[in-house]
Short mmCIF file of C-alpha atoms and ligand atoms in Angstrom, two decimals:
data_model
loop_
_atom_site.label_atom_id
_atom_site.label_comp_id
_atom_site.label_asym_id
_atom_site.label_seq_id
_atom_site.Cartn_x
_atom_site.Cartn_y
_atom_site.Cartn_z
CA MET A 27 -3.76 7.07 -16.99
CA ALA A 28 -6.61 8.34 -14.78
CA LYS A 29 -5.83 11.93 -15.70
CA LYS A 30 -3.23 12.70 -18.26
CA TYR A 31 -1.81 16.17 -18.47
CA VAL A 32 -0.41 16.06 -21.99
CA THR A 33 1.66 19.07 -22.99
CA ASP A 34 2.70 20.25 -26.44
CA LYS A 35 6.30 19.46 -25.53
CA ILE A 36 8.11 16.35 -26.66
CA ALA A 37 11.39 14.73 -25.70
CA GLU A 38 13.68 13.32 -28.36
CA VAL A 39 15.84 10.24 -27.88
CA ARG A 40 18.59 9.68 -30.42
CA ILE A 41 19.78 6.09 -30.78
CA GLY A 42 22.41 5.83 -33.49
CA ASP A 43 21.02 7.84 -36.35
CA GLN A 44 17.39 7.27 -35.40
CA VAL A 45 15.42 9.86 -33.41
CA PHE A 46 12.36 8.86 -31.40
CA THR A 47 9.92 11.29 -29.87
CA LEU A 48 8.29 10.84 -26.49
CA PRO A 49 5.42 12.87 -25.01
CA VAL A 50 6.05 15.15 -22.05
CA ILE A 51 3.28 15.26 -19.46
CA GLU A 52 2.75 17.75 -16.66
CA GLY A 53 1.17 17.31 -13.21
CA SER A 54 -1.18 19.83 -11.61
CA GLU A 55 1.68 21.48 -9.68
CA GLY A 56 3.84 21.74 -12.78
CA GLU A 57 6.15 18.73 -12.33
CA ARG A 58 6.98 17.22 -15.69
CA ALA A 59 7.73 13.71 -16.87
CA ILE A 60 8.78 12.03 -20.08
CA ASP A 61 6.19 9.37 -20.79
CA ILE A 62 8.27 6.35 -21.77
CA ARG A 63 5.52 3.77 -21.93
CA GLN A 64 6.01 3.25 -25.67
CA LEU A 65 9.82 3.38 -25.47
CA ARG A 66 10.50 -0.35 -25.52
CA SER A 67 7.96 -1.20 -28.18
CA GLU A 68 9.33 1.56 -30.42
CA THR A 69 13.08 1.31 -29.74
CA GLY A 70 13.64 -2.11 -28.12
CA LEU A 71 15.36 -0.31 -25.23
CA ILE A 72 14.38 0.01 -21.59
CA THR A 73 15.47 2.58 -19.03
CA LEU A 74 17.70 1.64 -16.08
CA ASP A 75 17.16 3.54 -12.83
CA SER A 76 18.29 1.71 -9.67
CA GLY A 77 16.49 3.01 -6.59
CA TYR A 78 13.95 4.76 -8.89
CA MET A 79 15.76 8.07 -8.47
CA ASN A 80 14.11 9.41 -11.65
CA THR A 81 11.20 7.12 -12.24
CA GLY A 82 7.55 7.90 -11.63
CA SER A 83 5.55 4.71 -11.15
CA CYS A 84 2.09 6.30 -11.36
CA THR A 85 0.12 9.52 -11.42
CA SER A 86 -1.54 10.24 -8.10
CA GLU A 87 -4.05 12.74 -6.73
CA ILE A 88 -3.23 12.17 -3.07
CA THR A 89 -0.07 13.96 -1.98
CA PHE A 90 2.16 16.63 -3.46
CA LEU A 91 5.60 17.35 -2.14
CA ASP A 92 8.29 19.69 -3.36
CA GLY A 93 11.61 18.83 -1.78
CA GLU A 94 13.27 22.05 -2.95
CA LYS A 95 10.58 24.33 -1.53
CA SER A 96 9.86 22.23 1.61
CA LEU A 97 6.22 21.81 0.62
CA LEU A 98 3.96 18.95 1.61
CA ASN A 99 0.23 18.93 0.79
CA TYR A 100 -2.35 16.19 1.32
CA ARG A 101 -5.16 16.41 -1.23
CA GLY A 102 -4.14 20.04 -1.82
CA TYR A 103 -4.07 21.11 1.85
CA ALA A 104 -0.81 22.32 3.42
CA ILE A 105 0.56 20.02 6.10
CA GLU A 106 1.04 23.02 8.43
CA ASP A 107 -2.73 23.77 8.34
CA LEU A 108 -3.72 20.15 8.79
CA ALA A 109 -1.34 19.62 11.72
CA GLU A 110 -2.51 22.81 13.41
CA LYS A 111 -6.26 22.59 12.84
CA CYS A 112 -7.30 18.96 12.37
CA SER A 113 -7.45 15.70 14.25
CA PHE A 114 -5.77 12.59 12.84
CA VAL A 115 -9.20 11.07 12.16
CA GLU A 116 -10.18 14.08 10.01
CA VAL A 117 -6.93 13.82 8.07
CA ALA A 118 -7.36 10.06 7.63
CA PHE A 119 -10.83 10.77 6.19
CA LEU A 120 -9.31 13.39 3.89
CA LEU A 121 -6.58 11.10 2.61
CA ILE A 122 -8.92 8.19 2.01
CA ASN A 123 -11.95 10.11 0.66
CA GLY A 124 -10.25 13.05 -1.05
CA LYS A 125 -12.20 15.70 0.89
CA LEU A 126 -12.31 17.11 4.41
CA PRO A 127 -15.29 15.66 6.28
CA THR A 128 -18.36 17.67 7.27
CA ASN A 129 -19.39 17.42 10.93
CA LYS A 130 -21.88 14.72 10.05
CA GLU A 131 -19.39 12.73 7.98
CA LEU A 132 -16.81 12.97 10.73
CA ASP A 133 -19.29 11.73 13.34
CA GLY A 134 -20.21 8.81 11.07
CA PHE A 135 -16.54 7.96 10.53
CA LYS A 136 -15.79 8.11 14.26
CA MET A 137 -18.73 5.82 14.93
CA LEU A 138 -17.43 3.35 12.35
CA LEU A 139 -13.99 3.43 14.00
CA ASN A 140 -15.56 2.78 17.40
CA ASP A 141 -17.68 -0.07 16.03
CA HIS A 142 -14.58 -1.83 14.69
CA SER A 143 -12.08 -1.13 17.42
CA ILE A 144 -12.13 -4.57 19.02
CA ILE A 145 -10.26 -7.51 17.51
CA HIS A 146 -11.76 -10.98 17.44
CA GLU A 147 -10.92 -12.72 20.76
CA ASP A 148 -9.34 -15.63 18.88
CA MET A 149 -6.79 -13.17 17.52
CA VAL A 150 -5.95 -12.03 21.03
CA HIS A 151 -4.53 -15.52 21.65
CA PHE A 152 -2.10 -15.05 18.75
CA PHE A 153 -0.05 -12.73 20.94
CA ASP A 154 0.73 -15.66 23.24
CA GLY A 155 2.52 -17.44 20.40
CA PHE A 156 5.20 -14.77 20.04
CA PRO A 157 8.31 -14.85 22.21
CA SER A 158 8.36 -12.05 24.81
CA LEU A 159 11.20 -10.29 22.98
CA ALA A 160 9.50 -10.42 19.57
CA SER A 161 9.74 -7.21 17.58
CA PRO A 162 6.46 -5.25 17.68
CA MET A 163 6.84 -4.61 13.92
CA SER A 164 6.93 -8.33 13.17
CA ILE A 165 3.90 -8.87 15.45
CA LEU A 166 2.06 -6.02 13.73
CA SER A 167 2.68 -7.23 10.20
CA SER A 168 1.68 -10.81 11.12
CA MET A 169 -1.49 -9.68 12.87
CA VAL A 170 -2.51 -7.36 10.04
CA ASN A 171 -2.01 -10.17 7.54
CA GLY A 172 -4.09 -12.40 9.82
CA LEU A 173 -6.99 -9.91 9.81
CA HIS A 174 -7.90 -11.13 6.34
CA ASN A 175 -8.89 -14.51 7.77
CA PHE A 176 -11.27 -12.94 10.27
CA TYR A 177 -12.70 -10.13 8.16
CA PRO A 178 -12.47 -11.43 4.61
CA GLU A 179 -14.91 -9.17 2.77
CA MET A 180 -12.41 -7.99 0.22
CA ASP A 181 -13.79 -9.89 -2.74
CA ASP A 182 -15.25 -6.72 -4.16
CA PRO A 183 -12.98 -4.05 -2.71
CA LYS A 184 -14.95 -1.23 -4.32
CA GLU A 185 -18.02 -2.22 -2.28
CA THR A 186 -16.34 -2.82 1.05
CA LEU A 187 -13.29 -0.58 1.09
CA GLY A 188 -14.79 1.99 3.52
CA LEU A 189 -15.49 -0.74 6.03
CA THR A 190 -12.12 -2.43 5.60
CA ALA A 191 -10.33 0.93 5.88
CA ALA A 192 -12.16 1.71 9.14
CA ARG A 193 -11.38 -1.77 10.45
CA LEU A 194 -7.71 -1.35 9.69
CA LEU A 195 -7.42 2.13 11.19
CA SER A 196 -9.18 1.07 14.35
CA LYS A 197 -7.86 -2.46 14.81
CA VAL A 198 -4.21 -1.64 14.09
CA ARG A 199 -4.38 0.84 16.98
CA THR A 200 -5.75 -1.91 19.24
CA ILE A 201 -3.21 -4.47 18.01
CA ALA A 202 -0.34 -2.03 18.67
CA ALA A 203 -1.50 -1.35 22.24
CA PHE A 204 -2.22 -5.03 22.97
CA SER A 205 1.22 -6.08 21.72
CA TYR A 206 2.76 -3.67 24.24
CA LYS A 207 0.62 -4.96 27.11
CA LYS A 208 1.41 -8.55 26.19
CA SER A 209 5.16 -7.86 25.96
CA LYS A 210 4.99 -6.51 29.50
CA GLY A 211 2.70 -9.26 30.75
CA TYR A 212 0.12 -6.64 31.80
CA PRO A 213 -3.66 -7.11 31.54
CA LEU A 214 -5.15 -5.84 28.30
CA VAL A 215 -7.10 -2.60 28.28
CA TYR A 216 -9.93 -2.54 25.73
CA PRO A 217 -10.89 0.45 23.58
CA ARG A 218 -13.50 2.87 24.90
CA PHE A 219 -16.21 4.57 22.86
CA ASN A 220 -16.01 7.84 24.78
CA LEU A 221 -12.38 8.59 23.97
CA SER A 222 -10.89 10.19 20.87
CA TYR A 223 -8.72 8.09 18.55
CA CYS A 224 -5.42 9.19 20.11
CA ALA A 225 -6.68 9.34 23.71
CA ASN A 226 -8.07 5.84 23.25
CA PHE A 227 -4.70 4.56 22.08
CA LEU A 228 -2.86 6.17 24.99
CA ASN A 229 -5.43 4.77 27.42
CA MET A 230 -5.07 1.24 26.00
CA MET A 231 -1.30 1.56 26.32
CA PHE A 232 -0.99 3.05 29.78
CA ASP A 233 -4.15 2.53 31.80
CA SER A 234 -3.88 -0.20 34.42
CA PRO A 235 -6.11 -1.65 37.16
CA VAL A 236 -3.74 -0.26 39.78
CA GLN A 237 -3.12 3.16 38.25
CA PRO A 238 -5.72 4.79 36.00
CA TYR A 239 -4.20 6.71 33.10
CA LEU A 240 -4.84 10.44 33.16
CA ILE A 241 -5.38 11.87 29.70
CA ASN A 242 -3.14 14.88 29.06
CA ASP A 243 -4.41 17.13 26.25
CA VAL A 244 -0.93 18.30 25.27
CA VAL A 245 0.16 14.69 24.83
CA VAL A 246 -2.99 13.85 22.85
CA ASP A 247 -2.40 16.90 20.68
CA ALA A 248 1.25 15.95 20.05
CA LEU A 249 0.24 12.39 19.11
CA ASN A 250 -2.40 13.74 16.74
CA LYS A 251 0.25 15.92 15.09
CA LEU A 252 2.74 13.08 14.80
CA LEU A 253 0.21 10.76 13.19
CA ILE A 254 -0.96 13.51 10.80
CA LEU A 255 2.61 14.30 9.77
CA HIS A 256 3.23 10.64 8.99
CA GLY A 257 -0.10 10.28 7.15
CA ASP A 258 1.28 10.09 3.65
CA HIS A 259 4.44 10.82 1.73
CA GLU A 260 3.66 9.81 -1.83
CA GLN A 261 5.80 7.05 -3.40
CA ASN A 262 8.13 6.22 -0.51
CA CYS A 263 9.47 2.67 -0.07
CA SER A 264 6.56 1.30 2.01
CA THR A 265 3.80 2.99 -0.03
CA ALA A 266 5.39 1.85 -3.27
CA THR A 267 5.48 -1.63 -1.71
CA VAL A 268 1.77 -1.50 -0.83
CA ARG A 269 0.99 -0.47 -4.41
CA MET A 270 3.31 -3.08 -5.88
CA VAL A 271 1.96 -5.96 -3.79
CA GLY A 272 -1.61 -4.76 -4.34
CA SER A 273 -1.00 -4.59 -8.09
CA ALA A 274 -1.04 -8.40 -8.10
CA ARG A 275 -4.62 -7.97 -6.81
CA VAL A 276 -3.69 -8.98 -3.28
CA ASN A 277 -6.18 -7.93 -0.59
CA LEU A 278 -5.70 -4.68 1.33
CA TYR A 279 -4.69 -6.30 4.63
CA SER A 280 -1.89 -8.32 3.08
CA SER A 281 -0.68 -5.40 0.94
CA ILE A 282 -0.47 -3.27 4.08
CA SER A 283 1.26 -6.04 5.98
CA ALA A 284 3.95 -5.92 3.24
CA GLY A 285 4.13 -2.13 3.62
CA ILE A 286 4.68 -2.52 7.37
CA ASN A 287 7.66 -4.76 6.66
CA ALA A 288 9.13 -2.24 4.21
CA LEU A 289 8.66 0.53 6.76
CA TRP A 290 10.59 -1.47 9.36
CA GLY A 291 13.97 -0.85 7.65
CA PRO A 292 16.37 1.60 9.34
CA LEU A 293 16.71 3.63 6.14
CA HIS A 294 12.95 4.19 6.16
CA GLY A 295 10.54 4.21 9.15
CA GLY A 296 12.93 2.27 11.37
CA ALA A 297 15.05 5.42 11.48
CA ASN A 298 13.05 6.89 14.40
CA GLN A 299 14.16 3.99 16.60
CA SER A 300 17.74 4.26 15.32
CA VAL A 301 17.82 8.01 16.09
CA MET A 302 16.93 7.32 19.71
CA GLU A 303 19.55 4.57 19.93
CA MET A 304 22.13 6.92 18.41
CA LEU A 305 21.28 9.73 20.85
CA GLU A 306 21.50 7.30 23.76
CA GLN A 307 24.88 6.12 22.50
CA ILE A 308 26.10 9.73 22.32
CA LEU A 309 24.86 10.35 25.85
CA ALA A 310 26.58 7.21 27.10
CA ASP A 311 29.74 8.49 25.40
CA GLY A 312 29.66 11.62 27.56
CA GLY A 313 27.68 13.68 25.02
CA ASN A 314 30.54 13.72 22.52
CA TYR A 315 28.38 14.27 19.43
CA ARG A 316 31.27 15.65 17.36
CA LYS A 317 32.79 12.19 17.28
CA PHE A 318 29.55 10.89 15.69
CA ILE A 319 29.52 13.71 13.14
CA ASP A 320 33.10 12.83 12.19
CA LYS A 321 32.16 9.17 11.86
CA ALA A 322 29.22 10.10 9.58
CA LYS A 323 31.57 12.12 7.37
CA ASP A 324 34.20 9.41 7.10
CA PRO A 325 33.84 7.77 3.65
CA ASN A 326 35.36 4.55 5.04
CA ASP A 327 32.80 4.28 7.85
CA PRO A 328 29.30 3.05 6.96
CA PHE A 329 27.84 5.00 9.92
CA ARG A 330 25.26 7.65 9.05
CA LEU A 331 23.81 10.39 11.18
CA VAL A 332 20.36 8.89 11.49
CA GLY A 333 17.49 11.35 11.20
CA PHE A 334 19.41 13.37 8.61
CA GLY A 335 18.97 13.41 4.87
CA HIS A 336 16.08 12.53 2.65
CA ARG A 337 15.72 11.25 -0.90
CA VAL A 338 13.31 14.03 -1.82
CA TYR A 339 13.84 16.92 0.62
CA LYS A 340 16.94 18.83 -0.30
CA ASN A 341 15.86 21.60 2.03
CA HIS A 342 14.20 21.43 5.49
CA ASP A 343 11.71 18.61 5.91
CA PRO A 344 8.56 20.65 6.72
CA ARG A 345 7.43 17.91 9.08
CA SER A 346 10.54 18.14 11.25
CA ARG A 347 9.90 21.84 12.02
CA ILE A 348 6.39 21.09 13.31
CA ILE A 349 7.64 18.12 15.30
CA LYS A 350 10.45 20.11 16.88
CA LYS A 351 7.91 22.62 18.20
CA ALA A 352 5.56 19.85 19.42
CA CYS A 353 8.54 18.26 21.16
CA ASP A 354 9.24 21.44 23.14
CA ASP A 355 5.53 21.69 24.11
CA VAL A 356 5.25 18.08 25.28
CA LEU A 357 8.45 18.13 27.28
CA LYS A 358 7.36 21.38 28.95
CA SER A 359 3.90 20.04 29.75
CA LEU A 360 5.38 16.89 31.26
CA HIS A 361 7.98 18.95 33.14
CA VAL A 362 10.90 17.15 31.50
CA GLU A 363 12.35 20.10 29.53
CA ASP A 364 15.80 19.17 30.79
CA GLU A 365 15.69 15.84 28.87
CA PRO A 366 19.40 15.43 28.00
CA LEU A 367 18.65 13.67 24.69
CA LEU A 368 16.78 16.77 23.47
CA ALA A 369 19.75 18.95 24.31
CA ILE A 370 22.05 16.58 22.39
CA ALA A 371 19.66 16.48 19.42
CA LYS A 372 19.54 20.28 19.24
CA GLU A 373 23.31 20.65 19.44
CA LEU A 374 23.81 17.92 16.85
CA GLU A 375 21.38 19.67 14.52
CA GLU A 376 23.08 23.02 15.01
CA VAL A 377 26.55 21.65 14.29
CA ALA A 378 25.48 19.52 11.32
CA LEU A 379 23.56 22.37 9.69
CA ASN A 380 26.73 24.44 9.70
CA ASP A 381 29.11 21.70 8.66
CA GLU A 382 30.37 21.82 5.08
CA TYR A 383 29.79 18.05 4.55
CA PHE A 384 26.08 18.30 5.41
CA VAL A 385 25.60 21.69 3.72
CA GLU A 386 27.15 20.48 0.45
CA ARG A 387 25.00 17.34 0.40
CA ARG A 388 21.94 19.27 1.54
CA LEU A 389 21.33 17.00 4.51
CA TYR A 390 18.73 18.37 6.93
CA PRO A 391 16.93 16.79 9.91
CA ASN A 392 14.05 14.67 8.67
CA VAL A 393 10.72 13.69 10.24
CA ASP A 394 12.37 11.03 12.39
CA PHE A 395 14.90 13.26 14.11
CA TYR A 396 12.68 14.65 16.88
CA SER A 397 9.70 12.28 16.84
CA GLY A 398 11.44 9.69 19.04
CA ILE A 399 12.02 12.23 21.80
CA ILE A 400 8.27 12.90 21.98
CA TYR A 401 7.42 9.20 21.94
CA ARG A 402 9.92 8.56 24.70
CA ALA A 403 8.54 11.42 26.81
CA ILE A 404 5.02 10.01 26.59
CA GLY A 405 6.21 6.55 27.55
CA ILE A 406 6.23 4.69 24.20
CA PRO A 407 9.05 2.12 24.30
CA THR A 408 11.79 2.62 21.71
CA ASN A 409 11.07 -0.66 19.90
CA MET A 410 7.52 0.60 19.22
CA PHE A 411 8.50 3.87 17.53
CA THR A 412 8.17 2.40 14.06
CA VAL A 413 4.78 0.93 14.99
CA MET A 414 3.69 4.52 15.70
CA PHE A 415 4.93 5.50 12.24
CA ALA A 416 2.88 2.65 10.75
CA LEU A 417 -0.23 3.80 12.62
CA GLY A 418 0.19 7.26 11.11
CA ARG A 419 0.98 6.00 7.60
CA LEU A 420 -2.06 3.70 7.43
CA PRO A 421 -4.48 6.18 5.79
CA GLY A 422 -1.87 6.97 3.15
CA TRP A 423 -1.31 3.28 2.37
CA ILE A 424 -5.07 2.70 2.17
CA ALA A 425 -5.58 5.70 -0.13
CA HIS A 426 -2.77 4.59 -2.47
CA TRP A 427 -3.95 1.00 -2.57
CA GLU A 428 -7.45 2.16 -3.51
CA GLU A 429 -6.18 4.64 -6.10
CA MET A 430 -4.03 1.95 -7.67
CA TRP A 431 -6.85 -0.60 -7.58
CA LYS A 432 -9.35 1.73 -9.22
CA SER A 433 -7.04 3.23 -11.84
CA PRO A 434 -7.92 2.22 -15.39
CA ASP A 435 -4.15 2.19 -16.06
CA ALA A 436 -3.35 -0.24 -13.25
CA LYS A 437 -1.10 -3.07 -14.35
CA ILE A 438 0.76 -5.62 -12.30
CA SER A 439 4.07 -4.04 -11.27
CA ARG A 440 6.80 -5.83 -13.10
CA PRO A 441 10.06 -3.95 -13.64
CA ARG A 442 12.54 -5.15 -16.23
CA GLN A 443 16.27 -5.63 -15.82
CA ILE A 444 19.50 -5.73 -17.75
CA TYR A 445 20.94 -9.22 -17.43
CA THR A 446 24.70 -9.28 -16.79
CA GLY A 447 25.26 -13.00 -16.03
CA PRO A 448 26.93 -15.68 -18.20
CA LEU A 449 25.77 -16.30 -21.76
CA GLN A 450 23.71 -19.42 -22.35
CA ARG A 451 26.04 -22.43 -22.12
CA LYS A 452 25.97 -26.15 -22.61
CA PHE A 453 24.64 -28.11 -19.63
CA VAL A 454 27.36 -30.10 -17.83
CA PRO A 455 26.31 -33.52 -16.42
CA MET A 456 27.36 -34.24 -12.80
CA GLU A 457 30.12 -36.72 -13.70
CA GLU A 458 31.83 -34.18 -16.00
CA ARG A 459 31.75 -31.26 -13.54
CA GLU A 460 35.03 -30.04 -12.09
N1 LIG B 699 24.68 10.91 7.33
C1 LIG B 699 25.84 11.09 6.65
N2 LIG B 699 25.91 11.14 5.30
C2 LIG B 699 24.76 11.01 4.62
C3 LIG B 699 23.52 10.82 5.26
C4 LIG B 699 23.52 10.80 6.67
N3 LIG B 699 22.37 10.63 7.33
N4 LIG B 699 22.54 10.71 4.34
C5 LIG B 699 23.16 10.82 3.14
N5 LIG B 699 24.51 11.01 3.32
C6 LIG B 699 25.50 11.22 2.27
C7 LIG B 699 25.84 9.93 1.54
O1 LIG B 699 26.91 9.27 2.17
C8 LIG B 699 26.16 10.45 0.17
O2 LIG B 699 27.47 11.02 0.24
P1 LIG B 699 28.47 10.92 -1.04
O3 LIG B 699 27.80 11.72 -2.11
O4 LIG B 699 29.75 11.49 -0.56
O5 LIG B 699 28.55 9.46 -1.37
C9 LIG B 699 25.19 11.60 -0.03
O6 LIG B 699 24.90 12.07 1.29
C10 LIG B 699 23.88 11.20 -0.73
O7 LIG B 699 23.32 10.11 -0.01
P2 LIG B 699 22.45 8.94 -0.68
O8 LIG B 699 22.55 7.74 0.19
O9 LIG B 699 22.84 8.80 -2.11
O10 LIG B 699 21.00 9.58 -0.62
P3 LIG B 699 19.63 8.79 -0.76
O11 LIG B 699 18.67 9.75 -1.29
O12 LIG B 699 19.84 7.51 -1.52
O13 LIG B 699 19.29 8.37 0.75
C11 LIG B 699 18.41 8.42 2.95
C12 LIG B 699 18.33 9.01 1.53
C13 LIG B 699 17.26 8.95 3.79
C14 LIG B 699 18.29 6.88 2.87
C15 LIG B 699 19.78 8.81 3.58
O14 LIG B 699 19.87 10.23 3.68
C16 LIG B 699 20.00 8.16 4.93
O15 LIG B 699 20.48 7.04 4.99
N6 LIG B 699 19.65 8.89 6.07
C17 LIG B 699 19.72 8.28 7.37
C18 LIG B 699 18.51 7.37 7.62
C19 LIG B 699 17.24 8.16 7.85
O16 LIG B 699 17.23 9.13 8.61
N7 LIG B 699 16.14 7.70 7.23
C20 LIG B 699 14.82 8.31 7.41
C21 LIG B 699 14.31 8.96 6.17
S1 LIG B 699 12.91 10.03 6.50
C22 LIG B 699 11.64 8.93 6.94
C23 LIG B 699 11.09 8.21 5.81
O17 LIG B 699 10.47 8.84 4.94
O18 LIG B 699 11.24 6.99 5.77
#
């Protein structure tokens, strides 16, 4: 373990009349864990924990979150401060390098991002091979995997990680915008050195030869916030995937491509798209949100109120509060405060927060509940919402992949199982089978 916070406490496991002791370790914010790494060799038993509800897969110095207290810190800094006072590029630097950049470091990092913002022209032709209705998430994961063939300097990741990280952060932004332009059949708009990270992305998405895109600072600020708030979230499904795939010593591009696919799922990052679809459905149904709340509460109906609930937050998701405020600001600045989906979202939140079913299960709006309304207001198509999540989550994935790769404790991820199939039996030749 990179850093091991051993305590003087031990846990005892009694199996029959034998008692085994296991060390208890403590993280820097006081969370404790029973270290079971010797359990199997000492007792012959493993632990079973579907969905990893109680299992820590690593120690990590990147992100701390306390779901009871609604706390989220990146490298020790509160998410509220970072979202208010930093740009996404600063926060990406922080997540990847473990410290906030000085002015000089930030300038150097921005220059690196500019230098690597263009993708190889041969890769631009890849977009032509996808059908026009292809999912932007599938395009993104394929293109990111393909980057390895064009920029393959991952043989010694410790030497080249800074460069590869900058390439990924910059090129994924370009790939996302190009995939949108291609899906529309519009001419591509290339990145510009004189624009900030977020302004550059918006310009690549929305500028056109017939109508130049006007940069709106409120929109740029909201996009910065959204990307920062998605920057990292410790061992969620996609980050755990990046670490797991990377643990087989797979290169960073391909590990992140796997993370993008994990993020796609509607229970994870895909939820922001599903929230929008749900709100649109409610609107089409005359705004009858109570019907949807009743459906979500019905144990015989698989429907869930998307954008509610979280594996870790059993109190407000601190990110959703910041996003709700940014949402009001953007809609006001774009003069679309009367957006009916926002009104429905607010009423739905109000009713759910006072409903016994949601209160008992401690289900609060999560990060995805309001983010889609902002994306929609700034013109991002619904099927690209999860791509935006991926753009934000990139620095977190990179930081975790590097931490895993460099950890002296790193081992290939290989969970065990309890086999429940038939006992070994005699092989039956074809002619004797019934
Ligand atoms: N609507 C209605 N009921 C819910 C919901 C919901 N959104 N979420 C959980 N429940 C109920 C669930 O039916 C269960 O009830 P019961 O105890 O009666 O069986 C109870 O709450 C606990 O749910 P769970 O599925 O055991 O909780 P989990 O920790 O395994 O799942 C979750 C977490 C996020 C997958 C789940 O809350 C969910 O499906 N939410 C909707 C999808 C969503 O918004 N996902 C985005 C998550 S935040 C972004 C990210 O980090 O990826």
